[in-house]
Amino acid sequence: NAGVTQTPKFQVLKTGQSMTLQCAQDMNHNSMYWYRQDPGMGLRLIYYSASEGTTDKGEVPNGYNVSRLNKREFSLRLESAAPSQTSVYFCASSETGTLNEKLFFGSGTQLSVL
Amino acid sequence: AQKVTQAQTEISVVEKEDVTLDCVYETRDTTYYLFWYKQPPSGELVFLIRRNSFDEQNEISGRYSWNFQKSTSSFNFTITASQVVDSAVYFCALKGVEKLTFGTGTRLTIIP
């Protein structure tokens, strides 16, 4: 079972370039999330989508946009990359987004912005 | 606002030793859930356990055990007879009314 699939695994950008991180899940989950992981800061929520057709800001949304293309796919776009966006990005999904649910994570995208 | 503190940034123990990872949380919610996730060197976070705020029973799963104490707002994780495969970063997390909040993680290294 694939679970949550993220692409690409690694990416190097120059300041000002744009790119889209792709995420797809095959578990028929309603909710999807984008997190970033930085040293000493744990995981911080960028955006989430509680269900198809809805998206909401998380803790650190500035500089990012998202699209919930359909129930399976949730993409994260950096319109004009900045060095502060160098991080490891994780996509995750959960069945309904309720209080007690565990998250299923992708394997991450390591992004460097020069 | 809710908060999760994992004061231990890095821990190293020799294989077969027991090790406890600490997690202290803050929340004003009366109903909440606590989680532990494991991030092995491959990078993908893996769910380990979930505990709700009304259930203070300790839980044991093989070499893993969890001690939840509301009186001290702690949800500590103990690995007994550690193995090299336990080497990973471990995250504690809290979910109340707000979205899931992660601690900063503890990097555990098991020395052969």
mmCIF file of C-alpha atoms in Angstrom:
data_model
loop_
_atom_site.group_PDB
_atom_site.id
_atom_site.type_symbol
_atom_site.label_atom_id
_atom_site.label_comp_id
_atom_site.label_asym_id
_atom_site.label_seq_id
_atom_site.Cartn_x
_atom_site.Cartn_y
_atom_site.Cartn_z
ATOM 1 C CA ASN A 1 0.000 0.000 0.000
ATOM 2 C CA ALA A 2 1.379 3.383 -1.008
ATOM 3 C CA GLY A 3 -0.296 5.447 1.758
ATOM 4 C CA VAL A 4 0.827 9.072 1.399
ATOM 5 C CA THR A 5 3.120 9.838 -1.525
ATOM 6 C CA GLN A 6 5.083 13.060 -1.843
ATOM 7 C CA THR A 7 7.124 14.360 -4.741
ATOM 8 C CA PRO A 8 9.846 15.401 -5.156
ATOM 9 C CA LYS A 9 12.022 14.002 -2.350
ATOM 10 C CA PHE A 10 14.704 16.639 -2.805
ATOM 11 C CA GLN A 11 14.699 20.069 -4.411
ATOM 12 C CA VAL A 12 17.102 22.979 -4.624
ATOM 13 C CA LEU A 13 15.747 26.380 -5.613
ATOM 14 C CA LYS A 14 17.181 29.824 -6.083
ATOM 15 C CA THR A 15 15.614 32.719 -4.236
ATOM 16 C CA GLY A 16 12.579 33.940 -6.147
ATOM 17 C CA GLN A 17 11.891 30.704 -8.003
ATOM 18 C CA SER A 18 8.561 28.970 -7.688
ATOM 19 C CA MET A 19 7.664 25.341 -7.288
ATOM 20 C CA THR A 20 4.843 23.016 -6.301
ATOM 21 C CA LEU A 21 5.116 20.095 -3.911
ATOM 22 C CA GLN A 22 2.748 17.293 -4.768
ATOM 23 C CA CYS A 23 0.982 14.991 -2.341
ATOM 24 C CA ALA A 24 -1.434 12.154 -2.913
ATOM 25 C CA GLN A 25 -3.063 9.636 -0.580
ATOM 26 C CA ASP A 26 -4.799 6.406 -1.481
ATOM 27 C CA MET A 27 -6.611 5.764 1.809
ATOM 28 C CA ASN A 28 -9.784 7.693 0.950
ATOM 29 C CA HIS A 29 -9.052 10.143 3.775
ATOM 30 C CA ASN A 30 -11.015 13.346 4.000
ATOM 31 C CA SER A 31 -8.395 15.525 5.693
ATOM 32 C CA MET A 32 -4.941 16.443 4.468
ATOM 33 C CA TYR A 33 -2.165 18.574 5.912
ATOM 34 C CA TRP A 34 1.134 20.231 5.076
ATOM 35 C CA TYR A 35 3.779 20.570 7.795
ATOM 36 C CA ARG A 36 7.296 21.887 7.821
ATOM 37 C CA GLN A 37 10.008 20.522 10.079
ATOM 38 C CA ASP A 38 12.855 22.732 11.212
ATOM 39 C CA PRO A 39 15.637 21.944 13.689
ATOM 40 C CA GLY A 40 14.607 22.691 17.254
ATOM 41 C CA MET A 41 11.057 23.624 16.244
ATOM 42 C CA GLY A 42 9.305 20.331 15.717
ATOM 43 C CA LEU A 43 6.585 20.167 13.091
ATOM 44 C CA ARG A 44 4.535 23.247 12.341
ATOM 45 C CA LEU A 45 1.296 23.250 10.386
ATOM 46 C CA ILE A 46 1.334 25.322 7.206
ATOM 47 C CA TYR A 47 -2.117 24.625 5.736
ATOM 48 C CA TYR A 48 -4.733 21.961 6.031
ATOM 49 C CA SER A 49 -7.789 20.777 4.170
ATOM 50 C CA ALA A 50 -10.517 19.335 6.348
ATOM 51 C CA SER A 51 -12.378 18.006 3.332
ATOM 52 C CA GLU A 52 -12.391 18.210 -0.436
ATOM 53 C CA GLY A 53 -13.008 21.768 -1.536
ATOM 54 C CA THR A 54 -11.880 23.442 1.693
ATOM 55 C CA THR A 55 -8.516 24.764 2.841
ATOM 56 C CA ASP A 56 -7.474 26.653 5.963
ATOM 57 C CA LYS A 57 -4.370 28.353 7.260
ATOM 58 C CA GLY A 58 -2.278 26.724 9.904
ATOM 59 C CA GLU A 59 0.402 28.159 12.148
ATOM 60 C CA VAL A 60 2.859 29.341 9.456
ATOM 61 C CA PRO A 61 1.002 29.978 6.149
ATOM 62 C CA ASN A 62 2.870 33.052 4.891
ATOM 63 C CA GLY A 63 4.639 32.499 1.579
ATOM 64 C CA TYR A 64 2.619 29.415 0.677
ATOM 65 C CA ASN A 65 -0.535 28.525 -1.189
ATOM 66 C CA VAL A 66 -2.359 25.222 -1.386
ATOM 67 C CA SER A 67 -4.811 23.475 -3.659
ATOM 68 C CA ARG A 68 -7.008 20.540 -2.785
ATOM 69 C CA LEU A 69 -7.298 19.273 -6.328
ATOM 70 C CA ASN A 70 -9.586 16.375 -5.424
ATOM 71 C CA LYS A 71 -10.020 14.029 -2.488
ATOM 72 C CA ARG A 72 -6.692 12.324 -3.163
ATOM 73 C CA GLU A 73 -4.406 15.255 -3.902
ATOM 74 C CA PHE A 74 -3.239 18.268 -1.909
ATOM 75 C CA SER A 75 -0.469 20.440 -3.340
ATOM 76 C CA LEU A 76 1.686 23.112 -1.727
ATOM 77 C CA ARG A 77 3.020 25.984 -3.813
ATOM 78 C CA LEU A 78 5.844 28.389 -3.123
ATOM 79 C CA GLU A 79 5.331 31.362 -5.440
ATOM 80 C CA SER A 80 8.618 33.118 -4.708
ATOM 81 C CA ALA A 81 10.937 30.975 -2.634
ATOM 82 C CA ALA A 82 12.993 32.531 0.161
ATOM 83 C CA PRO A 83 15.935 31.091 2.137
ATOM 84 C CA SER A 84 13.662 31.033 5.221
ATOM 85 C CA GLN A 85 11.632 28.361 3.457
ATOM 86 C CA THR A 86 14.533 25.928 3.511
ATOM 87 C CA SER A 87 13.030 23.050 5.446
ATOM 88 C CA VAL A 88 11.737 19.513 5.296
ATOM 89 C CA TYR A 89 8.101 19.419 4.221
ATOM 90 C CA PHE A 90 5.688 16.678 5.173
ATOM 91 C CA CYS A 91 2.285 15.935 3.811
ATOM 92 C CA ALA A 92 -0.118 13.990 6.029
ATOM 93 C CA SER A 93 -3.663 12.724 5.950
ATOM 94 C CA SER A 94 -6.299 11.549 8.384
ATOM 95 C CA GLU A 95 -9.642 9.909 7.956
ATOM 96 C CA THR A 96 -11.956 12.676 9.161
ATOM 97 C CA GLY A 97 -9.813 15.281 10.929
ATOM 98 C CA THR A 98 -11.506 14.733 14.269
ATOM 99 C CA LEU A 99 -10.009 15.064 17.726
ATOM 100 C CA ASN A 100 -8.567 11.630 18.279
ATOM 101 C CA GLU A 101 -7.249 10.728 14.888
ATOM 102 C CA LYS A 102 -3.744 9.674 14.088
ATOM 103 C CA LEU A 103 -1.997 11.109 11.071
ATOM 104 C CA PHE A 104 -0.397 9.200 8.242
ATOM 105 C CA PHE A 105 2.696 10.910 6.895
ATOM 106 C CA GLY A 106 4.537 10.956 3.618
ATOM 107 C CA SER A 107 8.303 10.493 3.528
ATOM 108 C CA GLY A 108 9.050 14.193 3.234
ATOM 109 C CA THR A 109 10.559 16.675 0.782
ATOM 110 C CA GLN A 110 13.888 18.237 1.618
ATOM 111 C CA LEU A 111 13.886 21.753 0.137
ATOM 112 C CA SER A 112 16.876 24.082 0.024
ATOM 113 C CA VAL A 113 16.505 27.681 -1.096
ATOM 114 C CA LEU A 114 19.786 29.376 -1.969
ATOM 115 C CA ALA B 1 -2.792 28.120 23.490
ATOM 116 C CA GLN B 2 -1.572 24.593 23.881
ATOM 117 C CA LYS B 3 2.071 23.612 24.174
ATOM 118 C CA VAL B 4 4.181 20.465 24.232
ATOM 119 C CA THR B 5 7.656 20.440 25.759
ATOM 120 C CA GLN B 6 10.252 17.769 25.167
ATOM 121 C CA ALA B 7 13.166 19.047 27.203
ATOM 122 C CA GLN B 8 15.556 16.279 26.142
ATOM 123 C CA THR B 9 17.003 17.271 22.778
ATOM 124 C CA GLU B 10 19.282 14.260 22.390
ATOM 125 C CA ILE B 11 19.787 11.056 24.363
ATOM 126 C CA SER B 12 22.351 8.314 23.823
ATOM 127 C CA VAL B 13 22.256 4.974 25.610
ATOM 128 C CA VAL B 14 24.042 1.702 25.173
ATOM 129 C CA GLU B 15 22.039 -1.121 23.665
ATOM 130 C CA LYS B 16 19.919 -3.091 26.160
ATOM 131 C CA GLU B 17 19.652 -0.178 28.560
ATOM 132 C CA ASP B 18 16.249 1.247 29.435
ATOM 133 C CA VAL B 19 15.503 4.832 28.418
ATOM 134 C CA THR B 20 12.670 7.252 29.185
ATOM 135 C CA LEU B 21 11.656 10.125 26.947
ATOM 136 C CA ASP B 22 9.889 12.958 28.717
ATOM 137 C CA CYS B 23 6.873 14.901 27.479
ATOM 138 C CA VAL B 24 5.140 17.718 29.343
ATOM 139 C CA TYR B 25 2.088 19.453 27.936
ATOM 140 C CA GLU B 26 -0.086 22.487 28.561
ATOM 141 C CA THR B 27 -3.705 22.872 27.568
ATOM 142 C CA ARG B 28 -6.893 24.446 28.871
ATOM 143 C CA ASP B 29 -9.065 21.870 27.159
ATOM 144 C CA THR B 30 -10.708 19.239 29.318
ATOM 145 C CA THR B 31 -10.862 16.772 26.454
ATOM 146 C CA TYR B 32 -7.681 16.168 24.558
ATOM 147 C CA TYR B 33 -5.518 13.456 23.071
ATOM 148 C CA LEU B 34 -1.820 12.781 23.411
ATOM 149 C CA PHE B 35 0.296 11.015 20.832
ATOM 150 C CA TRP B 36 3.787 9.690 20.281
ATOM 151 C CA TYR B 37 5.285 9.469 16.799
ATOM 152 C CA LYS B 38 8.580 7.917 15.735
ATOM 153 C CA GLN B 39 10.719 9.350 12.927
ATOM 154 C CA PRO B 40 13.382 6.807 11.909
ATOM 155 C CA PRO B 41 16.344 7.782 9.719
ATOM 156 C CA SER B 42 14.205 7.139 6.629
ATOM 157 C CA GLY B 43 12.301 10.298 7.565
ATOM 158 C CA GLU B 44 8.677 9.204 7.611
ATOM 159 C CA LEU B 45 6.798 9.788 10.860
ATOM 160 C CA VAL B 46 5.097 6.709 12.234
ATOM 161 C CA PHE B 47 2.280 6.693 14.779
ATOM 162 C CA LEU B 48 3.066 4.821 18.015
ATOM 163 C CA ILE B 49 0.289 5.512 20.505
ATOM 164 C CA ARG B 50 -2.721 7.664 21.287
ATOM 165 C CA ARG B 51 -4.125 8.341 24.758
ATOM 166 C CA ASN B 52 -7.195 10.384 25.698
ATOM 167 C CA SER B 53 -7.387 12.739 28.661
ATOM 168 C CA PHE B 54 -9.862 10.573 30.557
ATOM 169 C CA ASP B 55 -7.777 7.439 30.504
ATOM 170 C CA GLU B 56 -4.787 7.538 32.838
ATOM 171 C CA GLN B 57 -4.046 3.864 32.649
ATOM 172 C CA ASN B 58 -0.481 3.137 31.710
ATOM 173 C CA GLU B 59 0.006 1.162 28.544
ATOM 174 C CA ILE B 60 2.573 -1.439 27.597
ATOM 175 C CA SER B 61 3.260 -2.724 24.121
ATOM 176 C CA GLY B 62 6.175 -5.102 23.983
ATOM 177 C CA ARG B 63 9.294 -3.167 24.986
ATOM 178 C CA TYR B 64 7.407 0.142 24.891
ATOM 179 C CA SER B 65 5.430 1.619 27.764
ATOM 180 C CA TRP B 66 3.741 4.941 28.361
ATOM 181 C CA ASN B 67 3.062 6.706 31.656
ATOM 182 C CA PHE B 68 0.295 9.322 31.528
ATOM 183 C CA GLN B 69 -0.084 11.519 34.623
ATOM 184 C CA LYS B 70 -2.596 14.372 34.504
ATOM 185 C CA SER B 71 -1.418 15.663 37.883
ATOM 186 C CA THR B 72 1.950 16.560 36.373
ATOM 187 C CA SER B 73 0.710 17.047 32.767
ATOM 188 C CA SER B 74 3.169 14.462 31.549
ATOM 189 C CA PHE B 75 3.057 11.627 29.056
ATOM 190 C CA ASN B 76 6.414 9.860 29.246
ATOM 191 C CA PHE B 77 7.615 7.069 26.989
ATOM 192 C CA THR B 78 9.922 4.275 28.155
ATOM 193 C CA ILE B 79 11.784 1.805 25.985
ATOM 194 C CA THR B 80 12.962 -1.273 27.847
ATOM 195 C CA ALA B 81 16.006 -3.219 26.702
ATOM 196 C CA SER B 82 16.706 -0.769 23.907
ATOM 197 C CA GLN B 83 17.821 -1.936 20.478
ATOM 198 C CA VAL B 84 19.676 -0.228 17.649
ATOM 199 C CA VAL B 85 16.434 -0.150 15.624
ATOM 200 C CA ASP B 86 14.992 2.169 18.272
ATOM 201 C CA SER B 87 17.352 4.915 17.095
ATOM 202 C CA ALA B 88 15.096 7.696 15.827
ATOM 203 C CA VAL B 89 13.619 11.072 16.618
ATOM 204 C CA TYR B 90 10.539 10.758 18.814
ATOM 205 C CA PHE B 91 7.806 13.370 18.871
ATOM 206 C CA CYS B 92 5.141 13.879 21.477
ATOM 207 C CA ALA B 93 1.988 15.660 20.294
ATOM 208 C CA LEU B 94 -1.213 17.074 21.761
ATOM 209 C CA LYS B 95 -4.583 17.594 20.128
ATOM 210 C CA GLY B 96 -7.342 19.491 21.868
ATOM 211 C CA VAL B 97 -9.784 21.909 20.296
ATOM 212 C CA GLU B 98 -6.886 23.356 18.298
ATOM 213 C CA LYS B 99 -5.042 21.417 15.652
ATOM 214 C CA LEU B 100 -2.309 18.965 16.527
ATOM 215 C CA THR B 101 0.677 20.541 18.295
ATOM 216 C CA PHE B 102 4.029 18.771 18.217
ATOM 217 C CA GLY B 103 6.913 18.969 20.620
ATOM 218 C CA THR B 104 10.392 19.681 19.287
ATOM 219 C CA GLY B 105 11.377 16.027 19.386
ATOM 220 C CA THR B 106 14.010 13.932 21.153
ATOM 221 C CA ARG B 107 16.746 12.317 19.096
ATOM 222 C CA LEU B 108 17.495 8.899 20.573
ATOM 223 C CA THR B 109 20.687 7.091 19.629
ATOM 224 C CA ILE B 110 21.228 3.508 20.694
ATOM 225 C CA ILE B 111 24.904 2.611 20.772
ATOM 226 C CA PRO B 112 25.685 -1.005 19.841
#
